[in-house]
Coordinates of C-alpha atoms and ligand atoms in Angstrom, one line a residue:
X296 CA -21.0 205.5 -169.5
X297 CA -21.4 207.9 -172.4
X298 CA -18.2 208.8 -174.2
X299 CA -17.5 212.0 -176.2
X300 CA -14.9 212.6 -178.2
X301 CA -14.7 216.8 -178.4
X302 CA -12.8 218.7 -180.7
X303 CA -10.9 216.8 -183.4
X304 CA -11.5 216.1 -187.2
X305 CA -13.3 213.1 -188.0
X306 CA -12.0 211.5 -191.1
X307 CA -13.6 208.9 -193.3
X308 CA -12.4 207.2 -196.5
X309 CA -14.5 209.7 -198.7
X310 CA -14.5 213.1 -196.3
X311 CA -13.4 214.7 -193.6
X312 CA -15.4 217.5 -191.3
X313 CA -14.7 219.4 -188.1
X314 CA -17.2 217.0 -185.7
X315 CA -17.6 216.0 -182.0
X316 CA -18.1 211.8 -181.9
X317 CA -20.5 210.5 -179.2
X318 CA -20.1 207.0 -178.0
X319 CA -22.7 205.0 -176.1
X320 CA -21.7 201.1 -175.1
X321 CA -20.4 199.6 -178.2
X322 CA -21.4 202.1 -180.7
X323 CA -21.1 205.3 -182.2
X324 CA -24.5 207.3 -181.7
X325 CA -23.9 210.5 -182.9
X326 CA -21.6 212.3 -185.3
X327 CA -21.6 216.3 -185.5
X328 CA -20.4 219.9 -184.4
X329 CA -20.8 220.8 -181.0
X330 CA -22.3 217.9 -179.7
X331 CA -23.4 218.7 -176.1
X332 CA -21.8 215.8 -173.5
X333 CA -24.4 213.6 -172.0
X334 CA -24.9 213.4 -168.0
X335 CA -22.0 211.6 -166.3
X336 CA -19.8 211.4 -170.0
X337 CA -16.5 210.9 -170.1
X338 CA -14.4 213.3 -172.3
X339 CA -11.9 213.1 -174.6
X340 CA -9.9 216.2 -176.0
X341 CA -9.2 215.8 -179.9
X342 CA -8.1 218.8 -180.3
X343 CA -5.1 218.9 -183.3
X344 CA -5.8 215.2 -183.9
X345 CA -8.3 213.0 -186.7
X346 CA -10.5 210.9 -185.8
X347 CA -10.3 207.8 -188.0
X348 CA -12.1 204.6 -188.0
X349 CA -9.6 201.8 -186.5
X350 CA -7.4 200.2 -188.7
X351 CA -8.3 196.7 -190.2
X352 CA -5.6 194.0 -191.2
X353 CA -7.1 191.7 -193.8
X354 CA -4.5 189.5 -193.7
X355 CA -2.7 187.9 -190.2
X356 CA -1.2 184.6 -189.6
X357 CA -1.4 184.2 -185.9
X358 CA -0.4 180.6 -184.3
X359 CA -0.2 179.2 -187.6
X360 CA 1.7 176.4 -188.2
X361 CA 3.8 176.5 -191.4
X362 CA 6.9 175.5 -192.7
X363 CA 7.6 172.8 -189.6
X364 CA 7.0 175.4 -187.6
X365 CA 4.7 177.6 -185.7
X366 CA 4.3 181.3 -186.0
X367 CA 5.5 183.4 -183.0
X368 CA 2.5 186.1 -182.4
X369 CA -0.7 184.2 -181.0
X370 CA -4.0 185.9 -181.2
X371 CA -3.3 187.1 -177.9
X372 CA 0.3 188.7 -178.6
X373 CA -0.5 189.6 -182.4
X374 CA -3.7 191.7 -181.5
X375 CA -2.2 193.4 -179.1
X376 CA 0.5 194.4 -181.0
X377 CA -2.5 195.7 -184.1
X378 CA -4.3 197.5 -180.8
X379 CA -1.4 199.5 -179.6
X380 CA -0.5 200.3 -183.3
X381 CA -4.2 201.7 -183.9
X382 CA -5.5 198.6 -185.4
X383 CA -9.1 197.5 -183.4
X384 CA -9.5 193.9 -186.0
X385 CA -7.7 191.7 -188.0
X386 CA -8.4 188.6 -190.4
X387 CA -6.6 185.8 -190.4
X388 CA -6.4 183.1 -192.1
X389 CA -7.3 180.1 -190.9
X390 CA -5.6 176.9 -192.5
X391 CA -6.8 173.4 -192.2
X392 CA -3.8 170.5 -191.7
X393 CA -3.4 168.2 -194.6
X394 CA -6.0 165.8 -194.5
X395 CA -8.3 168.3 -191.9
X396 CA -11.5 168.9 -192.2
X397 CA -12.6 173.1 -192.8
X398 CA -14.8 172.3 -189.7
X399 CA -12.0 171.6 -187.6
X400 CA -10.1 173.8 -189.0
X401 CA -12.3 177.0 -188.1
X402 CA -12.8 174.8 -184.5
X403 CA -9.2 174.7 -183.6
X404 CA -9.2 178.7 -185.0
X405 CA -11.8 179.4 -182.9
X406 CA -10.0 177.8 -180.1
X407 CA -6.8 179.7 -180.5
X408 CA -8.5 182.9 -181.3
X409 CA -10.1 183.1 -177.7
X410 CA -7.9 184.7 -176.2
X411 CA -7.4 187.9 -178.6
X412 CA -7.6 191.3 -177.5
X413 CA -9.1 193.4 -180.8
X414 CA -12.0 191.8 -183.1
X415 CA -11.1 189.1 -185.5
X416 CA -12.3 187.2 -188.6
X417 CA -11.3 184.5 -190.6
X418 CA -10.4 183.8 -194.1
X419 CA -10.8 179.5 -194.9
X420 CA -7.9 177.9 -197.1
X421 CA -8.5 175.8 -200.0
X422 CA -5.1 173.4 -200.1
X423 CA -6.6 170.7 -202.2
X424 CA -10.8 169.8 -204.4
X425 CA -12.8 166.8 -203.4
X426 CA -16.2 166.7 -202.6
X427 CA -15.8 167.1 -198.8
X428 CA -14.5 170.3 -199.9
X429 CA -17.2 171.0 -202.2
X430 CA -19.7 170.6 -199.5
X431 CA -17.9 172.1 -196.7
X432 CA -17.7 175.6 -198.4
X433 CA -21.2 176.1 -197.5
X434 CA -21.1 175.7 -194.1
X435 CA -18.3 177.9 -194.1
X436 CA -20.1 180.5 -195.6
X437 CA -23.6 180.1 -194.3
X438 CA -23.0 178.8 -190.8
X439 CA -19.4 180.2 -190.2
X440 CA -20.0 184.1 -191.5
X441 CA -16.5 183.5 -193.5
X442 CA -17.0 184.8 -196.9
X443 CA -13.5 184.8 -198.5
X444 CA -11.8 181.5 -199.5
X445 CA -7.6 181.5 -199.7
X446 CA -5.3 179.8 -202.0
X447 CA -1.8 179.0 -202.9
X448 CA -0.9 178.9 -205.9
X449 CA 2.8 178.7 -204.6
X450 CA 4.2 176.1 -201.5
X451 CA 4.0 173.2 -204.3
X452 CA 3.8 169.9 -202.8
X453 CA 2.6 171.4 -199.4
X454 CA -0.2 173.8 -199.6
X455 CA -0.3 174.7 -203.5
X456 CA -3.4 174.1 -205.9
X457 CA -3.3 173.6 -209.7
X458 CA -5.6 175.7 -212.2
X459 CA -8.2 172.6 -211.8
X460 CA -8.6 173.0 -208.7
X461 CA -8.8 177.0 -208.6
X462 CA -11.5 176.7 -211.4
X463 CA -13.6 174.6 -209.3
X464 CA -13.1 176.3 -205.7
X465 CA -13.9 179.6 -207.9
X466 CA -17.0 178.7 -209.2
X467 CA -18.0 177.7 -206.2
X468 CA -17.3 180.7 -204.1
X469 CA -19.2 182.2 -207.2
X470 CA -22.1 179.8 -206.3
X471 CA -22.0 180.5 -202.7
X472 CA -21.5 184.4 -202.6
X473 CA -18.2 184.0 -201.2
X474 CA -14.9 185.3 -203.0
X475 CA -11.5 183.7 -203.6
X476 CA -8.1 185.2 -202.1
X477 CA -5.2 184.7 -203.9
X478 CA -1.3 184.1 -203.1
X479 CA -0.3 184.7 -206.9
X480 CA 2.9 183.1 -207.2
X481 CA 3.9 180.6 -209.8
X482 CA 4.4 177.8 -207.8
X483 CA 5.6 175.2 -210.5
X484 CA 8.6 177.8 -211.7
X485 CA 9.7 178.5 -208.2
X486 CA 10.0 175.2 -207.6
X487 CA 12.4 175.0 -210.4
X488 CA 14.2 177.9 -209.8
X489 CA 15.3 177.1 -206.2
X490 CA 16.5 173.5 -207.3
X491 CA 18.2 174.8 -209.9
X492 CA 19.8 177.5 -207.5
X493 CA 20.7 174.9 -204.9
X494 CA 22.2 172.4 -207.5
X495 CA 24.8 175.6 -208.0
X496 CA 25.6 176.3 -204.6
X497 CA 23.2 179.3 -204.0
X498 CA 21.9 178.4 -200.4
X499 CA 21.9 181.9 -198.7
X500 CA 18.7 184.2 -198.4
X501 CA 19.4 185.7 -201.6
X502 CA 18.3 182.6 -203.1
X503 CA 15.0 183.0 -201.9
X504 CA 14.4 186.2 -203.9
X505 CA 16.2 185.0 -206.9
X506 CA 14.1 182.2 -207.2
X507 CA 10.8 184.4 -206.9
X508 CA 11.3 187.0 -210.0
X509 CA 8.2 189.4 -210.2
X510 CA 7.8 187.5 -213.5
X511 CA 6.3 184.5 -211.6
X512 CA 3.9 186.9 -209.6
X513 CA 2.9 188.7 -212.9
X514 CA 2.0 185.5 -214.5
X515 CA 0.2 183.9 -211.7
X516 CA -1.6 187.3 -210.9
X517 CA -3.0 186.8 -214.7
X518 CA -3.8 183.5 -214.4
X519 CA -5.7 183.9 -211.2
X520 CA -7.9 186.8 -212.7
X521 CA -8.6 185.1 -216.2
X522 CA -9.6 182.2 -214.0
X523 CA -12.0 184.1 -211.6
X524 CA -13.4 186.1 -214.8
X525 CA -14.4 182.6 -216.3
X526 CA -16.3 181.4 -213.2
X527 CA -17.8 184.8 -212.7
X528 CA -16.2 185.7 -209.2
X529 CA -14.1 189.0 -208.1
X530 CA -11.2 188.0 -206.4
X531 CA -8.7 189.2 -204.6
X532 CA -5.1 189.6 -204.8
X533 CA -3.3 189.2 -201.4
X534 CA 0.7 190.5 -201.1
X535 CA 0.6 192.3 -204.7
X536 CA 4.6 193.3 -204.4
X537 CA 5.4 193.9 -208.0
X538 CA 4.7 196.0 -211.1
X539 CA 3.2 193.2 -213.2
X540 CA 1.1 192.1 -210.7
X541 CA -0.2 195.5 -210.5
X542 CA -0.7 195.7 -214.0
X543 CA -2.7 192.9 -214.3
X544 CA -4.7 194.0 -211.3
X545 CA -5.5 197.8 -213.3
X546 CA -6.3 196.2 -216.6
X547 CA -8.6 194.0 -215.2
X548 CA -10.2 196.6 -213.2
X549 CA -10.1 198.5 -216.3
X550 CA -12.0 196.2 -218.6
X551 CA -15.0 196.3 -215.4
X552 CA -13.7 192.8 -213.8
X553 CA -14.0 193.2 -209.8
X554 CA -10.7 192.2 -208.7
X555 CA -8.5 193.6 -205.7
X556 CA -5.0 194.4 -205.0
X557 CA -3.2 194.2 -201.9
X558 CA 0.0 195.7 -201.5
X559 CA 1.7 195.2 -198.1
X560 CA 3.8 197.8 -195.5
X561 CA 6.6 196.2 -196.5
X562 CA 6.8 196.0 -200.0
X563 CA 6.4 199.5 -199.8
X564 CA 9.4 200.6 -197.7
X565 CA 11.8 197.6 -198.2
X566 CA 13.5 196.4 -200.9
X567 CA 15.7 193.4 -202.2
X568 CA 18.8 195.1 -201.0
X569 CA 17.8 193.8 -197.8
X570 CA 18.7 190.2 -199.2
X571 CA 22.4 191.8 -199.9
X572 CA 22.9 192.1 -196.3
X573 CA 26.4 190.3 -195.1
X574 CA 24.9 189.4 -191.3
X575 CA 22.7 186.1 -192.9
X576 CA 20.3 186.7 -189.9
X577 CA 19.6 189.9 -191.2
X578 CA 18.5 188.4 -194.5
X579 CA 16.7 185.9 -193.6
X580 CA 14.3 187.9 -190.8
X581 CA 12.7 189.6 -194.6
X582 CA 12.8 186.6 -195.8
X583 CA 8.8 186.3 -196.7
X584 CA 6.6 185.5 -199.8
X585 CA 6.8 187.2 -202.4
X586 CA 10.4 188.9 -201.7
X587 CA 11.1 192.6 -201.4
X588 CA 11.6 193.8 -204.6
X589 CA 13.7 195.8 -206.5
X590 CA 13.1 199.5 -205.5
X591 CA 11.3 200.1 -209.0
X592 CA 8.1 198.7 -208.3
X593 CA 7.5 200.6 -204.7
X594 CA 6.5 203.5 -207.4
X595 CA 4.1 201.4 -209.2
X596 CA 2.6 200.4 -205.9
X597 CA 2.4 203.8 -204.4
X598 CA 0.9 204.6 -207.8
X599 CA -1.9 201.9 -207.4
X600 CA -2.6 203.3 -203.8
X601 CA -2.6 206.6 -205.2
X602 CA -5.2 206.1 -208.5
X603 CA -7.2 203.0 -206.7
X604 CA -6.3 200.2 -209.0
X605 CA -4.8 199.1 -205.7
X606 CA -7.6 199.1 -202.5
X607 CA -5.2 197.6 -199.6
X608 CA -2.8 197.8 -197.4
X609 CA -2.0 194.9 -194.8
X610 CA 0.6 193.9 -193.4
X611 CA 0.8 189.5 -193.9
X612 CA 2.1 190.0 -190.6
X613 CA 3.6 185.8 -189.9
X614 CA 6.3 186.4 -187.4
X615 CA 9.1 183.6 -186.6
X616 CA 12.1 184.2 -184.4
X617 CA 15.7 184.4 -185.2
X618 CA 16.1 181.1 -183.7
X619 CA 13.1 180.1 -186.2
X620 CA 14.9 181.6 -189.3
X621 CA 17.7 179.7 -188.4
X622 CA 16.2 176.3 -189.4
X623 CA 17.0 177.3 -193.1
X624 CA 20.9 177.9 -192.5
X625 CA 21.7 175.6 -194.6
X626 CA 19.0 176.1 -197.1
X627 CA 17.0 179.0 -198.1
X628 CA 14.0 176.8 -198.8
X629 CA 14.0 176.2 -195.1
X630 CA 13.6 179.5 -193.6
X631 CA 10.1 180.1 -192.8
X632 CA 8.6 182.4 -194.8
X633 CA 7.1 185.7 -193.2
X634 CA 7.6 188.9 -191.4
X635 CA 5.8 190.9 -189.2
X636 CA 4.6 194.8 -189.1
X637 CA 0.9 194.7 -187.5
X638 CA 1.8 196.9 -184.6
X639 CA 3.4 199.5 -187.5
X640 CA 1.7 199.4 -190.4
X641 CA -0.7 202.7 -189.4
X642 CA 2.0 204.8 -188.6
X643 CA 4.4 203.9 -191.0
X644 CA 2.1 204.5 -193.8
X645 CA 1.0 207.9 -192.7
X646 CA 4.8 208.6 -192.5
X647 CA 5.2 207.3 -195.7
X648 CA 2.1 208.3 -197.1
X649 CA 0.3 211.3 -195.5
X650 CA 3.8 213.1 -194.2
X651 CA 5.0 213.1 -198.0
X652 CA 1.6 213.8 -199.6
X653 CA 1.4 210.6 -201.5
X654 CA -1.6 210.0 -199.9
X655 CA -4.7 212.3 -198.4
X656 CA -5.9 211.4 -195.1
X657 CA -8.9 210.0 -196.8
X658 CA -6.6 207.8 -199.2
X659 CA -5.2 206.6 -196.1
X660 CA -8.5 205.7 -193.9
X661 CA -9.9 203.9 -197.3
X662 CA -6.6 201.8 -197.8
X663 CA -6.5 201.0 -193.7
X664 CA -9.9 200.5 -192.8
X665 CA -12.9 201.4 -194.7
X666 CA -11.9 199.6 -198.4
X667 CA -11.1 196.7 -196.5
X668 CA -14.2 196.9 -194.5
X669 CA -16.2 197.2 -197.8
X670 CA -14.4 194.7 -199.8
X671 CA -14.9 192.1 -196.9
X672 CA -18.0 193.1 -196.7
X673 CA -18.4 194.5 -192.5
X674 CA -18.8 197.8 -194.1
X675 CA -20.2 199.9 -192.2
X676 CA -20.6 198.2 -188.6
X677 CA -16.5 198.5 -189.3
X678 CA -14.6 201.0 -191.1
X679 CA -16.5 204.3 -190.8
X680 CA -16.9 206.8 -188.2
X681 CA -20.4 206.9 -188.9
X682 CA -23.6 206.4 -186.3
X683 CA -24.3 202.6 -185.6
X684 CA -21.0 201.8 -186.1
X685 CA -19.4 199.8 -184.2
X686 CA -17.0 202.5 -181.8
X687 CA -13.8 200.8 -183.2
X688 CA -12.1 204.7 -183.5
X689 CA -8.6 206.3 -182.7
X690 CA -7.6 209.5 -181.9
X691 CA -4.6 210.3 -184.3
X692 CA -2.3 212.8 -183.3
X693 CA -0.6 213.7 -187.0
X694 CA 2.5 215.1 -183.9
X695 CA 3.3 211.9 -182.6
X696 CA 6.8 210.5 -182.7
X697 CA 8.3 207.3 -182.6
X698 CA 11.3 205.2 -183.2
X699 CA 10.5 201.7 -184.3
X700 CA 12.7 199.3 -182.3
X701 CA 12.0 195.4 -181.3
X702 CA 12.8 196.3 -177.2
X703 CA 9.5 197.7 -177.3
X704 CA 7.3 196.1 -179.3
X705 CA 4.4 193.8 -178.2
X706 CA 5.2 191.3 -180.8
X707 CA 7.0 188.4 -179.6
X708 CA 9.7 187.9 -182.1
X709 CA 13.5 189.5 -181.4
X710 CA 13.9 192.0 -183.9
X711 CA 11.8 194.3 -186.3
X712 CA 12.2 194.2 -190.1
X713 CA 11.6 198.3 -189.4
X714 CA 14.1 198.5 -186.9
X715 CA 15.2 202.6 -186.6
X716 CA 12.3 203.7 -188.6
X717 CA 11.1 206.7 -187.4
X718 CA 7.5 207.7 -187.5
X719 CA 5.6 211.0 -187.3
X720 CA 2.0 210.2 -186.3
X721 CA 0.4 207.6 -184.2
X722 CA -2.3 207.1 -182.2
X723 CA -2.9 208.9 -178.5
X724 CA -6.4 206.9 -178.2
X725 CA -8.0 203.8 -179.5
X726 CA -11.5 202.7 -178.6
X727 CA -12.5 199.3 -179.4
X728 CA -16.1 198.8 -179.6
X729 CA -16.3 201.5 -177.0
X730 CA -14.0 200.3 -174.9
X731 CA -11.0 202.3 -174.2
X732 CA -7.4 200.1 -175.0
X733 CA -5.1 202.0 -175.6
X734 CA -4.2 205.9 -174.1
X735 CA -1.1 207.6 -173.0
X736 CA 1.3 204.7 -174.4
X737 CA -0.4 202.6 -172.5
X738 CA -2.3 199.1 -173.5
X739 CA -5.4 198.2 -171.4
X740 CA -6.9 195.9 -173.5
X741 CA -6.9 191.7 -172.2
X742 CA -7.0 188.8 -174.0
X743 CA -10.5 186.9 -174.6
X744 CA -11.8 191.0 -175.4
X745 CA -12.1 190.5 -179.0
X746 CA -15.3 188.9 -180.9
X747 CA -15.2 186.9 -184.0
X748 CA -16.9 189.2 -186.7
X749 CA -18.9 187.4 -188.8
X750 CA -18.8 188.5 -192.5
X751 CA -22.3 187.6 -194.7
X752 CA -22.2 186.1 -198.2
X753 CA -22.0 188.8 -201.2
X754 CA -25.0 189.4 -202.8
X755 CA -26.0 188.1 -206.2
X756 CA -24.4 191.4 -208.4
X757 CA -21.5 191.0 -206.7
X758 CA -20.2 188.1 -208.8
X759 CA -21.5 189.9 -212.4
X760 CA -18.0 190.2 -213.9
X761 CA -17.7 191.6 -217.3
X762 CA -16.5 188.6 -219.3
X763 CA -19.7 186.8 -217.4
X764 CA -21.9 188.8 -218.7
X765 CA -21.1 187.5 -222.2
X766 CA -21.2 183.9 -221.7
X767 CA -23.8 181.5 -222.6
X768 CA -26.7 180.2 -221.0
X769 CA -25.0 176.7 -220.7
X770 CA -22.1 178.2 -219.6
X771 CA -23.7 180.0 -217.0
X772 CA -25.2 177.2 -215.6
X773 CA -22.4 175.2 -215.6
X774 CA -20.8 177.9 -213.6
X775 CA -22.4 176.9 -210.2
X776 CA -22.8 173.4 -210.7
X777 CA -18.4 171.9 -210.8
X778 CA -19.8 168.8 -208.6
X779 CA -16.6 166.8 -207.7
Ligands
LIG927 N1 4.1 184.4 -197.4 C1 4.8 184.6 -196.3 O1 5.8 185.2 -196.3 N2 4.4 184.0 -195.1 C2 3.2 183.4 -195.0 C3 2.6 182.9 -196.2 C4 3.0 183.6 -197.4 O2 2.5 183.5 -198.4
LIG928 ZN1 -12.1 176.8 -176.6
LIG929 ZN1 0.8 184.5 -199.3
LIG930 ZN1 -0.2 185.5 -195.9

């Protein structure tokens, strides 16, 4: 039956107009004022409230073993949570065992991912080069629909990869029309750091942060863009938590590089006071990779939101119990690293954002939905309210109020790193392709609901970056052709 959504403002990531929004099955099939309702169409009053496209979170670790441990949220609990908190498709990463194959990797993904409720999409890690690798990748990319390849360039002697290996997985996601993702840590200094913390007693949460300045994000940040620039690939920047890491992001934007920033919910409203708390539980639920920061750099971020050197923001949402936390009580470099916010990223950045003015509502539908969307390169079947898109859409009553607490979240874990927070704004209907899932408070969506969303190779121009342009012909060639 036909849908029409009557009445509201329908915002986009580059305008907003008074317009009605029909829906027909999956899609959206017309956009525009007064739009008379269909035979048998159900209605929808928008009346005071946006229309956005739903919210996208690049970046999910769902069922994901890490750290001798599993992640809490499964695809089934996570999407949820991302449905009822206006967000209609998340990608996550999916991340091969040691010694696994990518092809079983995206198997057992595909496996676990059955039973989500909201549309999904996978990034591939890179934890080590060989020529399995090398040859895998293009399966990935041309059988898979995954066009995005993540690496570590933290976790050393677990999931980290040296600037060898980075070179050659670069060039050939520059090869294959795929791009890298970065975590931009400086693995070999951490390292360091926390033994050098432990060997004087340090073992608390605090430790984690201290051993995790924004210096080794700067550096690593730099290091991961001067690499992509020399293989000719964009990349992008996941968790960008810092000033220097901003930085570098901007002046390589600003010298023509294609290279994206991704700041996270909360880096923006937390910071390393957190780690000062006296309860140790309480510290080490934030603790998470790369640590909240000192209060400083939440300007520089906002700034980057604010100006578009910075495209993103996600959540890394890679929730772990109390209990879980508590395998590092002895040890910081034993708490699993990660927290969650998928079911409250939306409306805490439109109370951070939109209710302050940092942001316009535009600013705030490009850095939740449709940038994303572009960048990852579903734009527009995702990320627009737009005809032919896909009806991914939620009503968003700017009115709404709510009180962040863990005793009513959908998330599985037993507390929220946003616990108290209160929110003006939130969403009073979310359609997912076309289906209603969430109205009233209530969530109607069930697992096994959700499609995988395959995302096609870039195209050729995509992967002309500036310093490129200016290489040799041998160079060039050489680009593509890092056999192992
Ligand atoms: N950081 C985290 O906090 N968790 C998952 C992986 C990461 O890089
Ligand atoms: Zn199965
Ligand atoms: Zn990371
Ligand atoms: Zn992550």
């Amino acid at each position: 039956m036909p849908l029409l959504i009557r009445g509201g403002t329908v915002v986009n990531h580059d305008h907003s107009r008074r317009a009605d929004v029909l829906v027909d099955g999956e899609s959206i099939v017309a956009v525009g004022s007064s739009i008379s309702a269909p035979t048998g169409a159900d209605i929808i009053d928008a009346g005071g409230c946006f229309v956005i496209p739903g919210g996208i979170d690049p970046h999910t670790h769902l069922e994901m073993p890490f750290m001798g441990t599993v992640t809490a949220d499964d695809f089934e609990s996570g999407t949820k949570a991302a449905l009822s908190g206006g967000t209609t498709m998340v990608v996550d990463f999916c991340l091969p065992d040691p010694g696994q194959s990518m092809l079983a990797a995206y198997q057992d993904w595909r496996h676990k991912s059955e039973k989500a409720a909201a549309d999904y999409g996978f990034h591939m890690a890179v934890t080590s080069w060989s020529k399995q690798i090398y040859d895998e990748m293009e399966t990935v990319v041309k059988t898979y629909g995954i066009n995005t390849f993540k690496h570590f360039m933290a976790y050393k002697g677990a999931l980290m990869v040296n600037d060898d290996e980075l070179y050659n997985s670069f060039a050939r996601c520059a090869h294959l029309g795929a791009m890298p993702v970065v975590h931009a840590e400086n693995g070999d200094v951490v390292a360091l750091m926390q033994e050098a913390l432990i060997a004087r007693g340090v073992t608390g949460p605090e430790g984690h942060a201290y051993s995790r300045p924004p210096e080794v994000e700067g550096e690593a940040t730099n290091r991961a863009i001067m690499i992509a620039d020399m293989t000719g690939t964009p990349v992008y920047i996941v968790h960008t938590s810092c000033r220097e890491a901003h930085e570098a992001i901007a002046r390589a934007r600003a010298a023509g590089k294609r290279v994206y920033g991704e700041p996270l919910i909360q880096h923006l409203l937390l910071d390393a006071r957190e780690y000062e708390n006296k309860d140790w539980d309480h510290s080490a639920q934030r603790v998470m990779s790369p640590p909240f920061r000192d209060k400083s750099h939440q300007d520089s971020l906002w700034a980057g939101l604010q100006s578009g050197s910075l495209q993103v923001v996600a959540t890394d949402h890679c929730a772990f119990t109390t209990a879980q936390k508590r395998f590092g009580r002895d040890d910081f470099r034993k708490i699993p690293n990660g927290t969650g916010g998928l079911e409250d990223r939306l409306a805490l950045l439109w109370t951070a954002g939109v209710a302050t003015g940092r942001l316009t509502k535009e600013e705030f539908v490009a850095v939740t939905s449709a940038n994303i969307a572009r960048i990852l390169n579903i734009f527009p079947r995702k990320g627009a309210v737009a005809v032919g898109s896909d009806a991914d859409l939620v009503v968003w009553d700017p009115k709404a109020t709510k009180t962040i607490s863990a005793k009513r979240q959908m998330s599985k874990i037993d507390y929220n790193v946003f616990e108290g927070f209160s929110c003006t704004g939130g969403p009073a209907l979310t359609l997912s392709r076309g289906r209603i899932v969430w109205k009233d408070g209530n969530l109607r969506a069930e697992a096994g609901d959700g499609h995988y969303v395959e995302r096609p190779a870039f195209s050729p121009v995509h992967v002309a970056n500036s310093t490129w342009k200016e290489l040799t012909a041998p160079r060039a060639v050489e680009r593509g052709a890092v056999t192992p």
